[in-house]
Coordinates of N, CA and C and ligand atoms in Angstrom, one line a residue:
M1 N 296.6 28.6 157.7 CA 296.4 29.3 156.5 C 295.5 28.3 155.4
A2 N 294.6 28.9 154.9 CA 293.7 28.3 153.9 C 294.4 27.8 152.6
T3 N 295.5 27.8 152.5 CA 296.4 27.4 151.3 C 295.9 28.1 149.9
A4 N 296.0 27.6 149.0 CA 295.7 28.5 147.6 C 294.1 28.5 147.5
P5 N 293.6 29.5 146.9 CA 292.1 29.6 146.4 C 291.7 28.1 145.7
R6 N 290.6 27.8 145.7 CA 290.1 26.6 144.9 C 290.5 26.9 143.6
F7 N 290.4 28.0 143.0 CA 290.4 28.2 141.6 C 291.6 27.7 141.0
W8 N 292.8 28.2 141.8 CA 294.0 27.8 141.3 C 294.2 26.2 141.7
R9 N 293.5 25.7 142.5 CA 293.9 24.1 142.6 C 293.1 23.5 141.7
E10 N 291.9 23.7 141.2 CA 291.2 23.0 140.4 C 291.1 23.4 139.0
N11 N 292.0 24.3 138.4 CA 291.9 24.7 137.0 C 293.3 24.1 136.5
P12 N 293.3 23.1 135.9 CA 294.5 22.4 135.5 C 295.4 23.1 134.6
S13 N 294.8 24.1 133.7 CA 295.7 24.8 132.7 C 296.4 25.7 133.5
R14 N 296.1 26.2 134.8 CA 297.1 27.0 135.6 C 298.2 26.2 136.0
Y15 N 298.3 24.9 135.9 CA 299.5 24.2 136.3 C 300.4 24.1 135.3
N16 N 300.1 24.5 134.0 CA 300.9 24.1 132.8 C 302.2 25.0 132.9
L17 N 303.2 24.4 132.7 CA 304.5 25.1 132.5 C 304.7 25.2 131.0
M18 N 305.2 26.5 130.4 CA 305.4 26.4 129.1 C 306.9 26.3 128.9
G19 N 307.1 25.5 127.8 CA 308.7 25.4 127.5 C 308.8 25.3 126.1
F20 N 309.9 25.1 125.6 CA 310.1 25.0 124.3 C 310.6 23.5 123.8
K21 N 310.4 23.2 122.6 CA 310.8 21.9 122.1 C 311.6 22.2 120.8
C22 N 312.8 21.7 120.8 CA 313.5 21.6 119.5 C 313.0 20.6 118.6
N23 N 312.6 21.0 117.5 CA 311.9 20.0 116.5 C 313.1 19.5 115.8
S24 N 314.3 19.9 115.8 CA 315.4 19.5 115.3 C 316.0 18.2 116.1
C25 N 316.1 18.2 117.1 CA 316.7 17.1 118.0 C 315.6 16.4 118.9
G26 N 314.6 17.3 119.2 CA 313.5 16.6 120.1 C 313.7 17.0 121.6
R27 N 314.7 17.8 121.8 CA 315.0 18.2 123.3 C 314.1 19.2 123.8
H28 N 313.5 19.2 125.0 CA 312.7 20.0 125.7 C 313.7 21.1 126.5
Y29 N 313.1 22.3 126.4 CA 313.8 23.3 127.1 C 312.8 24.1 128.0
F30 N 313.3 24.3 129.5 CA 312.5 25.3 130.2 C 313.5 25.8 131.1
P31 N 313.6 27.1 131.5 CA 312.7 28.0 130.7 C 313.0 28.0 129.4
P32 N 311.9 28.7 128.6 CA 312.2 28.7 127.0 C 313.3 29.2 126.4
R33 N 313.7 28.7 125.5 CA 315.0 29.3 124.7 C 314.6 29.5 123.3
A34 N 315.3 30.5 122.7 CA 314.8 30.9 121.4 C 315.8 30.0 120.5
I35 N 316.9 29.3 120.8 CA 317.9 28.6 120.0 C 318.1 27.4 120.8
C36 N 318.1 26.3 120.1 CA 318.6 25.0 120.9 C 320.3 25.1 121.0
P37 N 320.6 25.0 122.3 CA 322.1 25.0 122.4 C 323.0 23.7 121.7
V38 N 322.1 22.7 121.4 CA 322.7 21.6 120.9 C 322.6 21.7 119.4
C39 N 321.7 22.3 119.0 CA 321.5 22.1 117.3 C 321.9 23.7 116.7
H40 N 322.1 24.8 117.7 CA 322.5 26.0 117.1 C 321.6 26.5 115.8
R41 N 322.3 26.6 114.9 CA 321.8 27.3 113.7 C 320.4 26.5 113.0
K42 N 320.7 25.0 113.3 CA 319.8 24.3 112.7 C 318.2 24.3 113.5
S43 N 318.3 24.7 114.6 CA 317.1 24.9 115.4 C 316.4 26.1 115.2
V44 N 317.1 27.1 114.3 CA 316.3 28.3 114.0 C 315.0 28.1 113.4
G45 N 313.8 28.6 113.9 CA 312.4 28.4 113.3 C 312.0 27.1 113.6
K46 N 312.7 26.1 114.5 CA 312.1 25.0 114.7 C 311.8 24.7 116.0
M47 N 311.9 26.0 116.8 CA 311.7 25.8 118.2 C 310.2 25.9 118.4
E48 N 309.4 25.0 119.0 CA 308.2 25.2 119.3 C 307.7 25.2 120.7
K49 N 306.7 26.0 120.9 CA 306.3 26.3 122.5 C 305.4 25.2 122.7
V50 N 305.7 24.5 123.9 CA 304.9 23.3 124.3 C 304.6 23.5 125.8
K51 N 303.4 22.7 126.2 CA 303.1 22.7 127.4 C 303.8 21.5 128.1
L52 N 304.6 21.7 129.1 CA 305.2 20.6 130.0 C 304.2 20.1 130.9
R53 N 304.4 18.8 131.1 CA 303.3 18.1 132.1 C 303.3 18.6 133.5
G54 N 304.5 19.2 133.8 CA 304.8 19.5 135.2 C 305.2 18.6 136.2
T55 N 305.1 17.3 135.7 CA 305.6 16.3 136.7 C 307.0 16.1 136.4
G56 N 307.8 15.5 137.6 CA 309.0 15.0 137.4 C 309.4 14.4 138.6
K57 N 310.6 14.5 139.0 CA 311.2 13.9 140.2 C 312.6 14.7 140.7
V58 N 312.8 14.6 142.0 CA 313.6 15.4 142.5 C 315.0 14.8 142.1
F59 N 316.0 15.7 141.6 CA 317.2 15.3 141.2 C 318.1 15.4 142.2
S60 N 318.0 16.7 143.0 CA 318.7 16.7 144.0 C 318.2 18.0 144.9
F61 N 318.5 18.0 146.3 CA 317.7 19.2 147.0 C 318.6 19.7 148.0
T62 N 318.3 20.8 148.7 CA 319.1 21.5 149.7 C 318.1 21.8 150.8
D63 N 318.3 21.5 152.0 CA 317.5 22.1 153.0 C 318.0 23.4 153.4
V64 N 317.3 24.5 153.3 CA 317.7 25.8 153.5 C 317.2 26.3 154.7
H65 N 318.1 26.7 155.7 CA 317.8 27.3 157.0 C 317.8 28.7 157.0
E66 N 318.6 29.4 156.1 CA 318.7 30.8 156.4 C 318.2 31.4 155.1
G67 N 317.1 31.7 154.9 CA 316.6 32.2 153.6 C 316.8 33.7 153.4
L68 N 315.9 34.3 152.5 CA 315.7 35.6 152.0 C 314.7 35.9 153.1
E69 N 314.7 37.4 153.3 CA 313.8 37.8 154.2 C 312.2 37.5 154.0
D70 N 311.9 37.8 152.6 CA 310.5 37.6 152.2 C 309.9 36.2 152.1
I71 N 310.6 35.2 152.4 CA 310.3 33.8 152.6 C 310.8 33.4 154.1
A72 N 311.1 34.3 154.7 CA 311.7 33.8 156.2 C 310.7 33.2 157.0
L73 N 309.3 33.3 156.9 CA 308.3 32.9 157.3 C 308.2 31.3 157.1
H74 N 308.7 30.8 155.9 CA 308.6 29.5 155.7 C 309.8 28.7 155.8
K75 N 310.9 29.4 156.6 CA 311.8 28.5 156.8 C 311.9 27.7 157.9
P76 N 312.6 26.6 158.0 CA 313.5 26.2 156.8 C 312.8 25.5 155.5
Y77 N 313.3 25.7 154.5 CA 312.3 25.3 153.3 C 313.5 24.3 152.3
I78 N 312.9 23.8 151.6 CA 313.6 22.9 150.7 C 313.7 23.6 149.1
V79 N 314.9 23.4 148.7 CA 315.1 23.8 147.2 C 315.6 22.7 146.7
A80 N 314.8 22.4 145.5 CA 315.4 21.1 145.0 C 315.7 21.4 143.3
I81 N 316.5 20.7 142.7 CA 316.5 20.7 141.4 C 315.7 19.4 141.0
V82 N 314.6 19.8 140.1 CA 313.6 18.9 139.8 C 313.7 18.5 138.2
E83 N 313.7 17.2 138.0 CA 314.2 16.9 136.5 C 312.8 16.6 136.1
L84 N 312.3 17.3 135.1 CA 311.0 17.0 134.5 C 310.9 15.7 133.8
D85 N 309.6 15.4 133.6 CA 309.6 14.1 132.6 C 310.2 14.3 131.4
E86 N 310.0 15.4 130.8 CA 310.6 16.0 129.4 C 312.0 16.1 129.3
G87 N 312.5 16.1 130.5 CA 314.1 16.1 130.5 C 314.7 17.5 131.2
P88 N 314.0 18.6 130.9 CA 314.6 19.8 131.5 C 314.8 19.7 133.1
R89 N 315.9 20.4 133.7 CA 315.9 20.5 135.0 C 315.7 21.9 135.3
V90 N 314.9 22.0 136.5 CA 314.3 23.6 137.1 C 314.9 23.4 138.4
T91 N 315.1 24.4 139.0 CA 315.4 24.9 140.4 C 314.1 25.4 141.0
A92 N 313.6 24.8 142.1 CA 312.4 25.5 142.6 C 312.1 25.0 144.0
Q93 N 311.5 25.7 144.7 CA 311.1 25.3 146.1 C 310.1 24.3 146.1
I94 N 310.4 23.3 147.1 CA 309.4 22.4 147.4 C 308.4 22.8 148.5
I95 N 307.2 22.4 148.3 CA 306.1 22.8 149.3 C 305.5 21.6 149.5
D96 N 304.5 21.8 150.5 CA 303.6 20.7 151.1 C 304.4 19.7 151.5
C97 N 305.5 19.7 152.1 CA 306.2 18.5 152.6 C 306.6 18.8 154.0
E98 N 305.4 18.7 154.8 CA 305.4 19.0 156.4 C 306.5 17.9 156.8
A99 N 306.4 16.7 156.5 CA 307.3 15.7 157.0 C 308.8 15.7 156.3
C100 N 308.8 16.5 155.4 CA 310.1 16.8 154.7 C 310.8 15.5 154.4
D101 N 309.9 14.6 153.8 CA 310.5 13.2 153.5 C 310.9 13.2 152.0
I102 N 311.4 14.4 151.6 CA 311.9 14.3 150.1 C 313.0 13.7 150.0
Q103 N 313.3 12.9 149.1 CA 314.5 12.2 148.7 C 314.8 12.2 147.2
I104 N 316.0 11.8 146.8 CA 316.2 11.8 145.5 C 315.5 11.0 144.7
G105 N 314.8 11.1 143.7 CA 313.9 10.4 143.0 C 312.3 10.4 143.5
T106 N 312.1 11.2 144.4 CA 310.7 11.8 144.9 C 310.0 12.1 143.9
P107 N 308.8 11.6 143.4 CA 307.9 12.3 142.4 C 307.1 13.6 142.8
V108 N 307.4 14.7 142.0 CA 306.7 15.9 142.3 C 306.1 16.7 141.3
R109 N 305.1 17.4 141.5 CA 304.4 18.2 140.6 C 304.3 19.4 140.7
A110 N 304.3 20.3 139.5 CA 304.5 21.7 139.6 C 303.0 22.4 140.1
T111 N 303.0 23.3 140.9 CA 301.8 23.9 141.3 C 301.9 25.4 141.4
M112 N 300.9 26.1 140.9 CA 301.0 27.6 141.0 C 300.7 28.1 142.3
R113 N 301.5 28.9 142.9 CA 301.5 29.5 144.2 C 301.5 31.0 144.0
K114 N 300.7 31.7 145.0 CA 300.8 33.2 145.0 C 302.2 33.4 145.7
L115 N 303.0 34.1 144.9 CA 304.2 34.6 145.6 C 304.5 35.7 146.4
S116 N 303.6 36.8 145.8 CA 303.7 38.1 146.4 C 302.4 38.9 146.4
E117 N 302.0 39.9 147.0 CA 300.9 40.8 146.7 C 301.5 42.0 146.8
E118 N 301.4 43.0 145.8 CA 302.0 44.5 145.9 C 300.8 45.4 146.2
G119 N 301.4 46.1 147.3 CA 300.5 47.3 147.5 C 299.0 47.5 147.6
P120 N 298.5 48.6 147.4 CA 297.1 48.9 147.4 C 296.4 48.3 146.2
S121 N 297.0 48.3 145.1 CA 296.4 47.9 143.8 C 296.2 46.5 143.8
G122 N 297.1 45.7 144.7 CA 296.7 44.2 144.8 C 297.2 43.5 143.8
V123 N 298.4 43.9 142.9 CA 298.9 43.0 142.0 C 299.4 41.7 142.7
I124 N 299.1 40.8 142.0 CA 299.3 39.4 142.7 C 300.2 38.7 141.9
H125 N 301.3 38.3 142.3 CA 302.4 37.4 141.2 C 302.2 36.0 141.7
Y126 N 302.2 35.1 140.6 CA 302.1 33.8 140.9 C 303.1 33.2 140.2
G127 N 303.7 32.0 140.9 CA 304.8 31.6 140.2 C 304.7 30.0 140.7
Y128 N 305.6 29.2 139.9 CA 305.4 27.6 140.3 C 306.3 27.2 141.3
K129 N 306.0 26.3 141.9 CA 306.6 25.5 142.9 C 306.2 24.1 142.7
F130 N 307.1 23.3 143.5 CA 306.8 21.8 143.4 C 306.3 21.2 144.7
A131 N 305.4 20.2 144.5 CA 305.0 19.5 145.8 C 304.8 18.1 145.6
P132 N 305.2 17.4 146.4 CA 305.1 15.9 146.2 C 304.1 15.3 145.8
V133 N 304.1 14.3 145.0 CA 302.9 13.7 144.3 C 302.4 12.6 145.5
K134 N 301.0 12.9 146.1 CA 300.6 12.2 147.2 C 300.3 10.9 146.7
E135 N 300.6 9.7 147.4 CA 300.3 8.5 147.0 C 298.9 8.2 147.4
K136 N 298.2 7.4 146.6 CA 296.8 7.4 147.0 C 296.6 5.9 147.8
Ligands
ZN201 ZN1 317.9 20.8 119.2

């Protein structure tokens, strides 16, 4: 499979994850939250939409051998909790790890991938997954 179209790989803005920053305590949140769970009322009106860098490291991971039908072709696959550089932890599938040398602390980067394509109208859904950062 020819992986993702070039457009998605080469347009950096497509890699951006949008999160929220609480300007009261400085914590970042992803997915976005309307209210900071730490500051509560103090954060009202102080939540700012920010781009997250999309880089982080593996906090923990699970090797999934029995998946849902729609991703059955990819199994076994790895689902990890990724700790983003800004602090939030997100759960996502890890891709591009043929060797599956994922470990706690492995640096990863968010990447947008086609998740599904619906019917004749061809509505395509994209979502984020994480891939190991290749060492040069
Ligand atoms: Zn806060």
